[in-house]
């Protein structure tokens, strides 16, 4: 006779989940602002009309927060756990995909939370 395993509700499981980047390791989550998923990157590449050019106004490497102003004057407050703030210094030109929330800094792409 075996003992039944305790059942965990989805809420309990979600509360215990933590991304590895919280512990200084590589991102293990594809949530907004974490690792860029291949499908997200492909969708952004397949919809070039949704990219807008911008300039980084503020980048905080400690918190991962960025503020980007598009050439049309829109201001976007972004966050990335993957180091986008390290790559994009204030004054750097970037491109932002508005629909899929991808930030391009040169050839490097980041998943960003808006």
Coordinates of N, CA and C in Angstrom, one line a residue:
X1 N 0.8 -1.2 0.0 CA 0.0 0.0 0.0 C 0.9 1.2 0.0
X2 N 0.6 2.2 -0.9 CA 1.4 3.4 -0.9 C 0.6 4.6 -0.3
X3 N 1.4 5.5 0.2 CA 0.8 6.7 0.8 C 0.5 7.7 -0.3
X4 N -0.7 8.3 -0.4 CA -0.9 9.3 -1.5 C -0.1 10.5 -1.3
X5 N 0.4 11.1 -2.4 CA 1.1 12.3 -2.3 C 0.2 13.5 -2.1
X6 N 0.7 14.5 -1.3 CA -0.1 15.6 -1.1 C -0.3 16.4 -2.4
X7 N -1.5 16.9 -2.6 CA -1.9 17.7 -3.8 C -1.6 19.1 -3.6
X8 N -0.8 19.7 -4.5 CA -0.5 21.2 -4.4 C -1.4 21.9 -5.4
X9 N -2.0 22.9 -5.0 CA -2.8 23.7 -5.9 C -1.9 24.5 -6.8
X10 N -2.4 25.0 -8.0 CA -1.5 25.8 -8.9 C -1.0 27.0 -8.3
X11 N -1.8 27.6 -7.3 CA -1.4 28.9 -6.7 C -0.1 28.6 -5.8
X12 N -0.1 27.5 -5.1 CA 1.0 27.2 -4.3 C 2.3 27.0 -5.1
X13 N 2.1 26.3 -6.2 CA 3.3 26.0 -7.1 C 3.8 27.3 -7.7
X14 N 2.9 28.2 -8.2 CA 3.3 29.5 -8.8 C 4.0 30.4 -7.8
X15 N 3.6 30.4 -6.5 CA 4.2 31.2 -5.5 C 5.6 30.7 -5.2
X16 N 5.9 29.5 -5.4 CA 7.2 29.0 -5.1 C 8.2 29.1 -6.2
X17 N 7.7 29.3 -7.4 CA 8.5 29.4 -8.6 C 9.3 30.6 -8.6
X18 N 10.6 30.5 -8.9 CA 11.5 31.7 -9.0 C 12.4 31.6 -10.1
X19 N 12.6 32.6 -10.8 CA 13.5 32.6 -12.0 C 15.0 32.5 -11.5
X20 N 15.8 31.8 -12.2 CA 17.2 31.6 -11.8 C 17.9 33.0 -11.8
X21 N 17.5 33.9 -12.6 CA 18.2 35.2 -12.6 C 18.1 36.0 -11.3
X22 N 17.1 35.6 -10.5 CA 17.0 36.1 -9.1 C 18.1 35.7 -8.2
X23 N 18.8 34.6 -8.6 CA 19.9 34.0 -7.9 C 21.2 34.2 -8.6
X24 N 21.3 35.1 -9.6 CA 22.5 35.4 -10.3 C 22.9 34.4 -11.4
X25 N 21.9 33.6 -11.8 CA 22.2 32.6 -12.9 C 21.5 33.0 -14.1
X26 N 21.5 32.2 -15.2 CA 20.8 32.5 -16.4 C 19.3 32.4 -16.3
X27 N 18.6 33.3 -16.9 CA 17.2 33.4 -16.8 C 16.5 32.0 -17.2
X28 N 15.6 31.6 -16.4 CA 14.9 30.3 -16.7 C 13.4 30.6 -16.9
X29 N 13.1 31.9 -17.1 CA 11.7 32.3 -17.3 C 11.6 33.1 -18.6
X30 N 10.5 32.9 -19.3 CA 10.2 33.7 -20.5 C 9.1 34.8 -20.3
X31 N 8.9 35.1 -19.0 CA 8.0 36.1 -18.6 C 8.5 37.5 -19.1
X32 N 7.6 38.5 -19.2 CA 8.1 39.8 -19.7 C 9.3 40.3 -18.9
X33 N 10.4 40.7 -19.6 CA 11.6 41.2 -19.0 C 12.6 40.1 -18.7
X34 N 12.3 38.9 -19.0 CA 13.3 37.8 -18.7 C 13.9 37.3 -20.0
X35 N 14.1 36.1 -20.2 CA 14.7 35.5 -21.4 C 13.8 35.7 -22.6
X36 N 14.5 36.0 -23.8 CA 13.8 36.2 -25.0 C 13.5 34.8 -25.6
X37 N 12.2 34.5 -25.8 CA 11.8 33.2 -26.4 C 12.0 33.3 -27.9
X38 N 12.4 32.1 -28.5 CA 12.7 32.0 -29.9 C 11.4 32.5 -30.7
X39 N 10.2 32.1 -30.3 CA 9.0 32.5 -31.0 C 8.8 34.0 -30.9
X40 N 9.1 34.6 -29.8 CA 8.9 36.0 -29.6 C 9.9 36.7 -30.6
X41 N 11.1 36.2 -30.7 CA 12.1 36.9 -31.5 C 11.7 36.7 -33.0
X42 N 11.2 35.6 -33.4 CA 10.7 35.4 -34.8 C 9.5 36.2 -35.1
X43 N 8.6 36.3 -34.2 CA 7.4 37.2 -34.5 C 7.8 38.6 -34.6
X44 N 8.8 39.1 -33.8 CA 9.2 40.5 -33.9 C 9.9 40.7 -35.3
X45 N 10.7 39.7 -35.7 CA 11.4 39.8 -37.0 C 10.5 39.7 -38.1
X46 N 9.3 39.0 -38.0 CA 8.4 38.9 -39.1 C 7.4 40.1 -39.2
X47 N 7.5 41.0 -38.3 CA 6.6 42.2 -38.3 C 7.4 43.4 -38.2
X48 N 8.1 43.8 -39.3 CA 9.1 44.9 -39.2 C 8.4 46.3 -39.1
X49 N 7.1 46.4 -39.4 CA 6.4 47.7 -39.3 C 6.1 48.1 -37.9
X50 N 6.3 47.2 -36.9 CA 6.0 47.5 -35.5 C 7.3 47.9 -34.8
X51 N 8.4 48.0 -35.4 CA 9.6 48.5 -34.8 C 9.6 50.0 -34.9
X52 N 10.1 50.6 -33.8 CA 10.3 52.1 -33.7 C 11.7 52.4 -33.2
X53 N 12.3 53.4 -33.8 CA 13.6 53.8 -33.4 C 13.5 54.7 -32.2
X54 N 14.5 54.6 -31.3 CA 14.5 55.5 -30.1 C 15.9 55.7 -29.6
X55 N 15.9 56.5 -28.5 CA 17.2 56.9 -27.8 C 17.0 56.6 -26.4
X56 N 18.0 55.9 -25.8 CA 17.9 55.6 -24.3 C 18.2 56.9 -23.6
X57 N 17.2 57.3 -22.7 CA 17.3 58.4 -21.9 C 17.9 58.1 -20.5
X58 N 17.6 56.9 -20.0 CA 18.1 56.5 -18.7 C 18.3 55.0 -18.7
X59 N 19.4 54.6 -18.1 CA 19.6 53.1 -17.9 C 20.2 52.9 -16.6
X60 N 19.6 52.0 -15.8 CA 20.1 51.7 -14.5 C 20.4 50.2 -14.5
X61 N 21.7 49.9 -14.5 CA 22.2 48.5 -14.6 C 21.9 47.7 -13.3
X62 N 21.8 48.4 -12.2 CA 21.5 47.7 -10.9 C 20.0 47.1 -10.9
X63 N 19.1 48.0 -11.3 CA 17.7 47.6 -11.3 C 17.2 47.0 -12.6
X64 N 17.9 47.2 -13.7 CA 17.5 46.8 -15.0 C 16.5 47.6 -15.7
X65 N 16.2 48.8 -15.1 CA 15.2 49.7 -15.7 C 15.8 50.6 -16.7
X66 N 15.1 50.9 -17.8 CA 15.5 51.7 -18.9 C 14.3 52.7 -19.2
X67 N 14.6 53.8 -19.7 CA 13.6 54.8 -20.2 C 14.1 55.1 -21.6
X68 N 13.2 54.8 -22.6 CA 13.5 55.0 -24.0 C 12.5 56.0 -24.6
X69 N 13.0 57.0 -25.3 CA 12.1 58.0 -26.0 C 12.2 57.7 -27.5
X70 N 11.1 57.4 -28.1 CA 11.1 57.1 -29.6 C 11.3 58.4 -30.3
X71 N 11.6 58.3 -31.6 CA 11.8 59.5 -32.4 C 10.5 60.3 -32.6
X72 N 9.3 59.6 -32.4 CA 8.0 60.3 -32.5 C 7.7 61.0 -31.2
X73 N 8.5 60.8 -30.1 CA 8.3 61.5 -28.8 C 7.7 60.6 -27.8
X74 N 7.3 59.4 -28.0 CA 6.7 58.5 -27.0 C 7.8 58.1 -26.0
X75 N 7.4 58.1 -24.8 CA 8.4 57.6 -23.7 C 7.9 56.2 -23.2
X76 N 8.9 55.3 -23.2 CA 8.6 54.0 -22.7 C 9.5 53.7 -21.5
X77 N 8.9 53.2 -20.4 CA 9.6 52.7 -19.2 C 9.7 51.2 -19.4
X78 N 10.9 50.7 -19.4 CA 11.1 49.3 -19.7 C 11.9 48.7 -18.5
X79 N 11.9 47.3 -18.4 CA 12.7 46.6 -17.5 C 13.2 45.3 -18.1
X80 N 14.4 45.0 -17.9 CA 15.0 43.7 -18.4 C 15.9 43.1 -17.4
X81 N 15.7 41.8 -17.1 CA 16.6 41.1 -16.2 C 17.8 40.6 -16.9
X82 N 17.8 40.7 -18.2 CA 18.9 40.1 -19.1 C 20.1 41.0 -19.4
X83 N 20.1 42.2 -18.8 CA 21.2 43.1 -19.0 C 21.1 44.1 -20.1
X84 N 19.9 44.5 -20.5 CA 19.7 45.5 -21.5 C 20.2 46.8 -21.0
X85 N 20.1 47.1 -19.7 CA 20.6 48.4 -19.2 C 22.1 48.4 -19.2
X86 N 22.8 47.3 -19.2 CA 24.2 47.3 -19.3 C 24.7 47.6 -20.8
X87 N 23.9 47.1 -21.7 CA 24.3 47.2 -23.1 C 23.9 48.6 -23.7
X88 N 22.8 49.2 -23.2 CA 22.3 50.4 -23.7 C 22.5 51.6 -22.8
X89 N 23.6 52.3 -23.0 CA 23.9 53.4 -22.1 C 23.1 54.6 -22.6
X90 N 22.9 55.6 -21.7 CA 22.1 56.7 -22.1 C 22.7 57.4 -23.3
X91 N 21.8 57.7 -24.3 CA 22.2 58.3 -25.5 C 22.4 57.3 -26.6
X92 N 22.3 56.0 -26.3 CA 22.4 55.0 -27.3 C 21.2 54.9 -28.2
X93 N 21.4 54.6 -29.5 CA 20.2 54.4 -30.3 C 19.8 52.9 -30.2
X94 N 18.5 52.7 -30.1 CA 17.9 51.4 -30.0 C 16.6 51.3 -30.9
X95 N 16.1 50.1 -31.0 CA 14.8 49.9 -31.7 C 14.0 49.1 -30.7
X96 N 12.7 49.5 -30.7 CA 11.7 48.8 -29.8 C 10.6 48.3 -30.6
X97 N 10.3 47.0 -30.4 CA 9.1 46.4 -31.1 C 8.0 46.6 -30.1
X98 N 7.0 47.4 -30.5 CA 5.9 47.8 -29.6 C 5.0 46.6 -29.4
X99 N 4.7 45.8 -30.3 CA 3.7 44.7 -30.1 C 4.3 43.5 -29.3
X100 N 5.5 43.1 -29.6 CA 6.1 41.9 -28.9 C 7.1 42.3 -27.8
X101 N 7.3 43.6 -27.6 CA 8.2 44.0 -26.5 C 9.6 43.4 -26.5
X102 N 10.2 43.7 -27.6 CA 11.6 43.3 -27.9 C 12.4 44.6 -28.0
X103 N 13.5 44.7 -27.3 CA 14.4 45.8 -27.5 C 15.6 45.4 -28.2
X104 N 16.0 46.1 -29.3 CA 17.2 45.8 -30.0 C 18.2 46.8 -29.7
X105 N 19.4 46.3 -29.3 CA 20.5 47.2 -29.0 C 21.6 46.6 -29.9
X106 N 21.8 47.3 -31.0 CA 22.7 46.8 -32.0 C 22.1 45.5 -32.6
X107 N 22.9 44.4 -32.5 CA 22.4 43.1 -33.0 C 21.8 42.2 -31.9
X108 N 21.9 42.7 -30.6 CA 21.4 42.0 -29.5 C 20.0 42.3 -29.2
X109 N 19.1 41.3 -29.0 CA 17.7 41.5 -28.7 C 17.4 41.1 -27.2
X110 N 16.5 41.9 -26.6 CA 16.1 41.6 -25.2 C 14.6 41.6 -25.1
X111 N 14.1 40.7 -24.3 CA 12.7 40.7 -23.9 C 12.5 41.7 -22.8
X112 N 11.6 42.7 -23.0 CA 11.5 43.7 -22.0 C 10.1 43.8 -21.5
X113 N 9.9 44.1 -20.2 CA 8.6 44.4 -19.6 C 8.3 45.9 -19.7
X114 N 7.1 46.2 -20.1 CA 6.7 47.6 -20.2 C 6.0 48.0 -19.0

